[in-house]
Amino acid sequence: MKLPAEQIEAALKDLPGWTGDETGISREFTFPSYEAGVAFAVQVALMAQRVNHHPDSLEIGWKRVRVRYVTHSAGGVTDKDLEAARGVEALVG
């Protein structure tokens, strides 16, 4: 079920670096090297497969990776997106 903006805003307070609204949530991560960023993106992809909830986009750039979540079938951000963001955070420790 699509979450209201207020609930998303409250949840993002516990996810440092994440921004967004009812249309999607995202965070950009930086790394010491391109290879480290690619390795992180692979970890995100493997986690997504395990939990069967995939990022809307996983953008790899030079020493950075941007992760964005939204549940298209619900028409916005859901609890699954917030759980996935927490899972991504666990990957970076």
Coordinates of C-alpha atoms in Angstrom, one line a residue:
M1 CA 0.0 0.0 0.0
K2 CA 1.3 3.5 -0.9
L3 CA 2.4 5.4 2.1
P4 CA 1.4 9.0 2.8
A5 CA 4.1 11.7 2.5
E6 CA 4.1 12.3 6.3
Q7 CA 5.0 8.7 7.0
I8 CA 7.7 8.6 4.4
E9 CA 9.2 11.8 5.8
A10 CA 9.2 10.4 9.3
A11 CA 10.8 7.1 8.2
L12 CA 13.6 9.0 6.2
K13 CA 14.7 10.7 9.5
D14 CA 16.0 7.2 10.5
L15 CA 17.7 6.7 7.1
P16 CA 20.6 9.3 7.0
G17 CA 21.3 10.5 3.5
W18 CA 18.1 9.2 2.0
T19 CA 15.7 11.8 0.5
G20 CA 12.4 11.6 -1.3
D21 CA 8.7 11.8 -1.1
E22 CA 5.7 9.7 -2.2
T23 CA 7.1 9.4 -5.7
G24 CA 10.3 7.7 -4.6
I25 CA 13.2 7.6 -2.2
S26 CA 16.9 7.6 -3.1
R27 CA 20.4 8.0 -1.8
E28 CA 23.8 8.5 -3.4
F29 CA 26.8 6.6 -1.9
T30 CA 30.4 7.5 -2.6
F31 CA 33.3 5.2 -2.7
P32 CA 37.1 5.4 -2.8
S33 CA 37.2 3.8 -6.2
Y34 CA 35.1 2.9 -9.2
E35 CA 35.6 -0.8 -8.4
A36 CA 34.3 -0.4 -4.8
G37 CA 31.2 1.3 -6.2
V38 CA 30.6 -1.5 -8.6
A39 CA 31.1 -4.1 -5.9
F40 CA 28.5 -2.3 -3.7
A41 CA 26.0 -2.2 -6.6
V42 CA 26.4 -6.0 -7.0
Q43 CA 25.7 -6.4 -3.3
V44 CA 22.6 -4.3 -3.7
A45 CA 21.5 -6.4 -6.7
L46 CA 22.0 -9.7 -4.8
M47 CA 20.1 -8.4 -1.8
A48 CA 17.3 -7.3 -4.1
Q49 CA 17.1 -10.9 -5.5
R50 CA 17.0 -12.4 -2.0
V51 CA 14.1 -10.2 -0.8
N52 CA 12.4 -10.0 -4.2
H53 CA 12.2 -6.2 -4.2
H54 CA 14.4 -4.4 -6.7
P55 CA 15.5 -0.8 -6.9
D56 CA 13.7 1.3 -9.5
S57 CA 17.2 2.4 -10.5
L58 CA 20.7 1.5 -9.5
E59 CA 23.0 4.1 -11.2
I60 CA 26.7 3.5 -11.2
G61 CA 29.0 6.5 -11.7
W62 CA 32.6 7.4 -11.1
K63 CA 33.1 6.5 -7.4
R64 CA 29.4 6.8 -6.7
V65 CA 26.2 4.7 -6.8
R66 CA 22.7 6.1 -6.6
V67 CA 19.9 3.8 -5.4
R68 CA 16.3 4.7 -5.9
Y69 CA 13.2 2.8 -4.7
V70 CA 9.5 3.1 -5.6
T71 CA 6.9 0.4 -5.9
H72 CA 5.3 1.0 -9.3
S73 CA 2.4 -1.5 -8.7
A74 CA 1.3 0.6 -5.6
G75 CA 1.9 3.9 -7.4
G76 CA 4.4 5.2 -4.9
V77 CA 6.6 4.4 -1.9
T78 CA 5.6 1.5 0.3
D79 CA 6.9 -0.2 3.4
K80 CA 8.9 -2.6 1.1
D81 CA 10.8 0.4 -0.3
L82 CA 11.7 1.6 3.2
E83 CA 12.7 -2.0 4.3
A84 CA 14.9 -2.2 1.2
A85 CA 16.6 1.1 2.0
R86 CA 17.3 -0.2 5.5
G87 CA 18.8 -3.3 3.8
V88 CA 21.0 -1.2 1.6
E89 CA 22.2 0.7 4.7
A90 CA 23.1 -2.6 6.4
L91 CA 25.4 -3.3 3.4
V92 CA 27.5 -0.2 4.1
G93 CA 27.5 -0.8 7.8

